[in-house]
Short mmCIF file of C-alpha atoms and ligand atoms in Angstrom, two decimals:
data_model
loop_
_atom_site.label_atom_id
_atom_site.label_comp_id
_atom_site.label_asym_id
_atom_site.label_seq_id
_atom_site.Cartn_x
_atom_site.Cartn_y
_atom_site.Cartn_z
CA LEU M 1 14.46 -8.18 -23.39
CA ILE M 2 10.81 -7.64 -22.43
CA VAL M 3 10.11 -5.75 -19.20
CA VAL M 4 6.62 -6.45 -17.87
CA ALA M 5 5.19 -3.55 -15.85
CA ASP M 6 1.43 -3.83 -16.40
CA GLY M 7 0.39 -3.74 -12.76
CA VAL M 8 -1.21 -6.12 -10.30
CA ASN M 9 -3.61 -7.63 -12.86
CA SER M 10 -0.76 -8.24 -15.30
CA SER M 11 -1.93 -10.27 -18.27
CA TRP M 12 1.68 -11.39 -18.87
CA LYS M 13 1.88 -12.80 -15.37
CA LYS M 14 -1.33 -14.80 -15.87
CA VAL M 15 0.35 -16.58 -18.78
CA LEU M 16 4.02 -16.76 -17.83
CA LEU M 17 3.79 -17.14 -14.05
CA LYS M 18 0.62 -19.25 -14.02
CA GLU M 19 1.56 -21.08 -10.84
CA ASN M 20 1.68 -17.75 -9.01
CA LYS M 21 -1.73 -17.30 -7.38
CA PHE M 22 -3.64 -14.28 -6.11
CA LYS M 23 -4.42 -14.40 -2.41
CA PRO M 24 -8.11 -14.23 -1.41
CA ILE M 25 -9.26 -10.62 -1.00
CA SER M 26 -8.99 -9.76 2.70
CA GLN M 27 -9.04 -5.97 2.61
CA SER M 28 -10.85 -3.22 0.76
CA ALA M 29 -10.12 0.45 0.27
CA TYR M 30 -12.22 3.59 -0.18
CA ARG M 31 -11.17 6.99 -1.36
CA PHE M 32 -12.51 10.50 -1.73
CA THR M 33 -11.08 14.00 -1.91
CA ILE M 34 -12.42 17.20 -0.37
CA LYS M 35 -11.46 20.80 -1.09
CA SER M 36 -9.23 22.15 1.68
CA GLN M 37 -11.53 25.10 2.37
CA ASN M 38 -14.41 22.72 3.12
CA ILE M 39 -12.88 20.63 5.85
CA PRO M 40 -11.93 21.11 9.50
CA ALA M 41 -8.54 22.76 10.02
CA ASN M 42 -7.00 19.72 11.70
CA PHE M 43 -7.00 17.91 8.35
CA VAL M 44 -5.34 20.76 6.45
CA ASN M 45 -1.68 20.42 7.34
CA GLU M 46 1.51 19.25 5.71
CA ASP M 47 1.49 15.97 7.64
CA LEU M 48 0.16 12.58 6.84
CA ASN M 49 -2.59 11.93 9.38
CA LEU M 50 -3.15 8.34 10.41
CA PHE M 51 -6.31 7.24 12.27
CA LEU M 52 -6.43 3.71 13.64
CA ASP M 53 -9.63 1.89 14.55
CA ILE M 54 -10.82 -1.65 15.15
CA GLY M 55 -10.17 -3.66 11.96
CA LYS M 56 -9.75 -0.49 9.91
CA HIS M 57 -7.78 2.72 9.52
CA PHE M 58 -7.63 5.78 7.35
CA VAL M 59 -5.08 8.34 6.25
CA SER M 60 -5.46 11.90 5.04
CA TYR M 61 -2.94 14.15 3.37
CA LYS M 62 -2.84 17.23 1.18
CA LEU M 63 -2.60 16.55 -2.53
CA GLY M 64 0.14 18.53 -4.27
CA LYS M 65 -0.96 21.93 -5.48
CA LYS M 66 -4.56 21.01 -6.11
CA ASN M 67 -5.96 22.43 -2.90
CA LEU M 68 -7.48 19.05 -2.15
CA VAL M 69 -7.17 16.71 0.79
CA ASN M 70 -7.06 13.03 -0.05
CA PHE M 71 -8.73 10.49 2.25
CA VAL M 72 -7.93 6.80 1.89
CA PHE M 73 -9.70 4.23 4.06
CA CYS M 74 -8.79 0.56 4.42
CA LYS M 75 -10.56 -2.16 6.30
CA ARG M 76 -10.61 -5.88 6.75
CA GLU M 77 -13.14 -7.24 4.32
CA LYS M 78 -15.34 -10.23 4.95
CA SER M 79 -17.83 -9.85 2.10
CA LYS M 80 -17.37 -9.99 -1.66
CA VAL M 81 -15.86 -6.93 -3.37
CA THR M 82 -16.27 -5.98 -7.03
CA LYS M 83 -12.90 -6.31 -8.76
CA SER M 84 -12.94 -2.80 -10.15
CA TRP M 85 -10.89 0.30 -9.41
CA ARG M 86 -13.76 2.59 -10.31
CA GLU M 87 -16.75 1.36 -8.30
CA LYS M 88 -18.55 4.48 -7.11
CA ILE M 89 -20.63 4.13 -3.97
CA SER M 90 -22.84 6.63 -2.15
CA LYS M 91 -21.57 8.27 1.02
CA GLU M 92 -24.43 6.58 2.90
CA LYS M 93 -23.17 3.18 1.76
CA PHE M 94 -19.62 4.18 2.64
CA PHE M 95 -20.64 5.06 6.20
CA GLU M 96 -22.75 1.92 6.46
CA GLU M 97 -19.74 -0.20 5.50
CA PHE M 98 -16.87 1.70 7.12
CA GLY M 99 -18.77 3.06 10.12
CA LYS M 100 -19.18 6.61 11.33
CA SER M 101 -17.17 8.46 13.96
CA ASP M 102 -17.13 12.03 15.25
CA ILE M 103 -14.09 12.83 13.20
CA LEU M 104 -15.72 11.58 9.99
CA GLU M 105 -19.02 13.23 10.85
CA SER M 106 -17.36 16.62 10.34
CA LEU M 107 -16.66 15.74 6.69
CA THR M 108 -20.03 14.31 5.74
CA GLU M 109 -21.66 17.17 3.90
CA ASN M 110 -18.68 17.78 1.60
CA ILE M 111 -18.19 14.23 0.42
CA GLU M 112 -19.26 13.81 -3.19
CA HIS M 113 -18.09 10.54 -4.71
CA VAL M 114 -16.59 7.64 -2.84
CA TYR M 115 -14.63 5.01 -4.76
CA LYS M 116 -14.26 1.51 -3.44
CA TRP M 117 -11.89 -1.21 -4.60
CA PRO M 118 -10.44 -4.50 -3.42
CA ILE M 119 -6.82 -4.65 -2.31
CA ILE M 120 -5.24 -7.32 -4.45
CA GLU M 121 -2.35 -9.34 -3.07
CA SER M 122 -0.43 -11.94 -4.98
CA GLU M 123 1.96 -14.59 -3.79
CA ILE M 124 5.64 -13.88 -4.27
CA PRO M 125 6.74 -15.75 -7.41
CA LYS M 126 9.65 -18.19 -7.26
CA LYS M 127 11.37 -16.21 -10.02
CA LEU M 128 10.86 -12.77 -11.53
CA THR M 129 12.11 -13.80 -14.94
CA THR M 130 11.49 -16.38 -17.58
CA LYS M 131 13.59 -16.56 -20.75
CA ASN M 132 13.99 -12.94 -21.95
CA VAL M 133 11.01 -11.61 -19.94
CA VAL M 134 11.38 -9.85 -16.60
CA PHE M 135 8.72 -8.59 -14.16
CA ILE M 136 8.81 -5.36 -12.18
CA GLY M 137 6.45 -3.52 -9.82
CA ASP M 138 2.99 -4.83 -9.04
CA ALA M 139 3.19 -7.12 -12.07
CA ALA M 140 5.90 -8.99 -10.17
CA HIS M 141 4.19 -8.91 -6.80
CA GLY M 142 1.13 -7.13 -5.37
CA MET M 143 1.31 -6.54 -1.63
CA LEU M 144 -0.79 -4.88 1.08
CA PRO M 145 -0.30 -1.10 0.94
CA TYR M 146 0.34 -0.72 4.70
CA LEU M 147 4.00 0.10 4.37
CA ALA M 148 3.32 2.68 1.62
CA GLN M 149 5.98 0.96 -0.46
CA GLY M 150 4.20 -0.46 -3.52
CA ALA M 151 5.19 2.32 -5.91
CA ASN M 152 8.61 2.66 -4.28
CA LYS M 153 9.13 -1.07 -4.69
CA ALA M 154 8.34 -0.68 -8.41
CA LEU M 155 10.92 2.12 -8.64
CA GLU M 156 13.48 0.02 -6.79
CA ASP M 157 12.84 -2.87 -9.18
CA SER M 158 13.52 -0.71 -12.21
CA TRP M 159 16.57 0.90 -10.59
CA CYS M 160 18.08 -2.49 -9.70
CA LEU M 161 17.28 -3.97 -13.09
CA ASN M 162 18.93 -1.03 -14.82
CA ASN M 163 22.05 -1.35 -12.63
CA ILE M 164 22.38 -5.04 -13.34
CA LEU M 165 21.88 -4.58 -17.08
CA GLN M 166 24.74 -2.06 -17.11
CA ASN M 167 27.15 -4.82 -16.11
CA ARG M 168 28.07 -6.19 -19.52
CA SER M 169 30.39 -8.90 -18.21
CA PHE M 170 27.37 -11.23 -17.85
CA ASN M 171 24.95 -12.50 -20.46
CA LEU M 172 21.27 -11.53 -20.30
CA ALA M 173 20.13 -14.77 -18.60
CA THR M 174 22.67 -14.31 -15.80
CA GLN M 175 21.79 -10.63 -15.41
CA LEU M 176 18.07 -11.42 -15.11
CA ASN M 177 18.69 -14.25 -12.65
CA ARG M 178 20.78 -11.92 -10.50
CA TYR M 179 18.03 -9.31 -10.59
CA SER M 180 15.44 -11.92 -9.64
CA LYS M 181 17.43 -13.34 -6.75
CA GLY M 182 18.31 -9.93 -5.33
CA ARG M 183 14.81 -8.55 -5.58
CA LEU M 184 13.03 -11.63 -4.22
CA ASP M 185 14.84 -11.29 -0.89
CA ARG M 186 13.79 -7.66 -0.68
CA LEU M 187 10.17 -8.36 -1.76
CA LYS M 188 9.83 -10.99 0.96
CA LYS M 189 11.06 -8.56 3.58
CA LEU M 190 8.78 -5.73 2.41
CA ASP M 191 5.81 -8.07 2.17
CA LYS M 192 6.33 -9.36 5.70
CA ALA M 193 6.67 -5.84 7.12
CA SER M 194 3.50 -4.79 5.32
CA VAL M 195 1.55 -7.75 6.71
CA ASN M 196 2.84 -6.93 10.20
CA ASN M 197 1.72 -3.32 9.84
CA GLU M 198 -1.75 -4.55 8.89
CA LYS M 199 -1.89 -6.42 12.19
CA ILE M 200 -0.91 -3.32 14.13
CA TYR M 201 -3.13 -0.87 12.21
CA HIS M 202 -6.16 -3.15 12.40
CA LEU M 203 -5.77 -4.62 15.88
CA GLU M 204 -9.14 -5.87 17.12
CA ASN M 205 -8.19 -6.99 20.63
CA LEU M 206 -9.09 -4.04 22.87
CA PHE M 207 -6.40 -4.70 25.46
CA LEU M 208 -3.65 -4.94 22.84
CA ARG M 209 -5.00 -1.80 21.17
CA GLN M 210 -4.67 0.19 24.39
CA ILE M 211 -1.11 -1.06 24.96
CA THR M 212 -0.12 -0.28 21.37
CA LYS M 213 -1.68 3.18 21.54
CA LEU M 214 0.19 3.96 24.74
CA PHE M 215 3.43 2.60 23.31
CA LEU M 216 3.09 4.69 20.12
CA ARG M 217 2.23 7.83 22.09
CA LEU M 218 5.29 7.40 24.32
CA ILE M 219 7.60 6.80 21.37
CA LEU M 220 6.24 9.76 19.42
CA LYS M 221 6.63 11.99 22.46
CA TYR M 222 10.06 10.92 23.72
CA THR M 223 11.94 9.19 20.90
CA PRO M 224 10.25 9.92 17.56
CA GLY M 225 13.56 9.13 15.84
CA LEU M 226 13.08 5.48 16.78
CA ILE M 227 10.26 5.12 14.27
CA PHE M 228 12.45 6.44 11.45
CA TRP M 229 15.43 4.39 12.59
CA ARG M 230 13.21 1.28 12.39
CA LEU M 231 12.51 2.16 8.77
CA ASP M 232 16.11 2.83 7.74
CA TRP M 233 16.34 -0.52 5.94
CA ILE M 234 13.57 0.73 3.65
CA TYR M 235 14.55 4.33 3.07
CA LYS M 236 18.31 3.89 3.01
CA PHE M 237 18.20 1.11 0.44
CA LYS M 238 21.04 1.59 -2.04
CA GLY M 239 20.01 -0.93 -4.68
C1 LIG W 301 -5.02 1.96 -1.07
C2 LIG W 301 -3.63 1.96 -1.63
C3 LIG W 301 -2.69 2.86 -1.14
C4 LIG W 301 -1.38 2.86 -1.63
N1 LIG W 301 -0.48 3.73 -1.10
C5 LIG W 301 0.80 3.71 -1.53
C6 LIG W 301 1.76 4.61 -0.99
O1 LIG W 301 1.44 5.43 -0.13
N2 LIG W 301 3.05 4.53 -1.43
C7 LIG W 301 3.44 3.63 -2.39
O2 LIG W 301 4.64 3.58 -2.74
N3 LIG W 301 2.53 2.78 -2.94
C8 LIG W 301 1.23 2.80 -2.54
N4 LIG W 301 0.32 1.95 -3.09
C9 LIG W 301 0.75 0.96 -4.09
C10 LIG W 301 0.99 1.56 -5.46
O3 LIG W 301 -0.14 2.26 -5.92
C11 LIG W 301 1.32 0.44 -6.45
O4 LIG W 301 2.19 -0.49 -5.85
C12 LIG W 301 2.01 1.02 -7.68
O5 LIG W 301 1.10 1.85 -8.37
C13 LIG W 301 2.51 -0.09 -8.60
O6 LIG W 301 3.11 0.50 -9.72
P1 LIG W 301 3.21 -0.29 -11.08
O7 LIG W 301 3.82 0.68 -12.03
O8 LIG W 301 3.88 -1.59 -10.86
O9 LIG W 301 1.72 -0.64 -11.50
P2 LIG W 301 0.52 0.35 -11.87
O10 LIG W 301 0.61 1.63 -11.13
O11 LIG W 301 -0.72 -0.47 -11.73
O12 LIG W 301 0.79 0.68 -13.39
C14 LIG W 301 0.61 -0.28 -14.41
C15 LIG W 301 0.25 0.50 -15.67
O13 LIG W 301 0.24 -0.40 -16.78
C16 LIG W 301 -0.84 -0.04 -17.60
N5 LIG W 301 -1.17 -1.20 -18.44
C17 LIG W 301 -1.78 -2.35 -18.07
N6 LIG W 301 -1.90 -3.16 -19.12
C18 LIG W 301 -1.34 -2.53 -20.17
C19 LIG W 301 -1.14 -2.86 -21.53
N7 LIG W 301 -1.54 -4.02 -22.03
N8 LIG W 301 -0.53 -1.97 -22.32
C20 LIG W 301 -0.09 -0.78 -21.84
N9 LIG W 301 -0.25 -0.41 -20.55
C21 LIG W 301 -0.87 -1.27 -19.73
C22 LIG W 301 -1.95 0.36 -16.64
O14 LIG W 301 -2.92 1.15 -17.27
C23 LIG W 301 -1.15 1.14 -15.60
O15 LIG W 301 -1.04 2.49 -15.93
C24 LIG W 301 -1.00 1.94 -2.64
C25 LIG W 301 -1.95 1.06 -3.16
C26 LIG W 301 -3.25 1.05 -2.66
C27 LIG W 301 -4.24 0.07 -3.22
#
């Protein structure tokens, strides 16, 4: 049994799942970190802060024990993006591309390096296995990160594969086919939800944006549990 887990640019996938294509790059991401003591207090909290804007959004959250706050920015991308995870750009270029706002202005002087990379999406393969080879994580399927489930999906894959392999009443081919069938249904659902979140996060129609903002504010104020209830199918997954 060979388990392929070499990420979204999987070289195994390029050979064994040749018919499975990458989607054109439609989004790009930027990232930098800032020391907690150097940023406005409203960013230093235990929450994940989400800021939505036209065609773009960003999140900020504290990083473990490192006394750093992580900022990740995503936007719809119309131009060409270098296919590298480590492209460093200047903060001036970052602001030129992502745009400036009052809230970002307060961070400017403490930004050192900004990394930019394309968000790579692949189509969902017809099968996650071929002969004695099985794909898990981003090697199986790369999706938009707007559900924050890519790494969790990889963990689910390995959990489910392990469970199925424990059942010795089936031969390997049957076990892998069962894994593939079960996971494909889940991947499709996660992928769809992620694409839908992109549409909400990056709404460009001003009228719809106002309605959505109002709707989210009301829910967060009066029935915050509704948001978590909506996500139960993700977080209460038993495998
Ligand atoms: C902007 C952004 C935000 C995200 N936010 C979240 C989030 O909040 N929550 C979440 O769950 N997910 C998130 N994700 C997605 C998550 O990062 C990925 O889905 C996850 O890392 C996939 O895990 P993986 O193990 O399949 O692949 P990877 O993390 O890519 O790991 C593959 C590993 O294989 C190694 N490798 C490659 N080739 C070889 C080889 N030949 N030999 C040995 N090793 C090799 C690579 O070096 C790498 O370490 C986000 C992604 C992006 C782009």
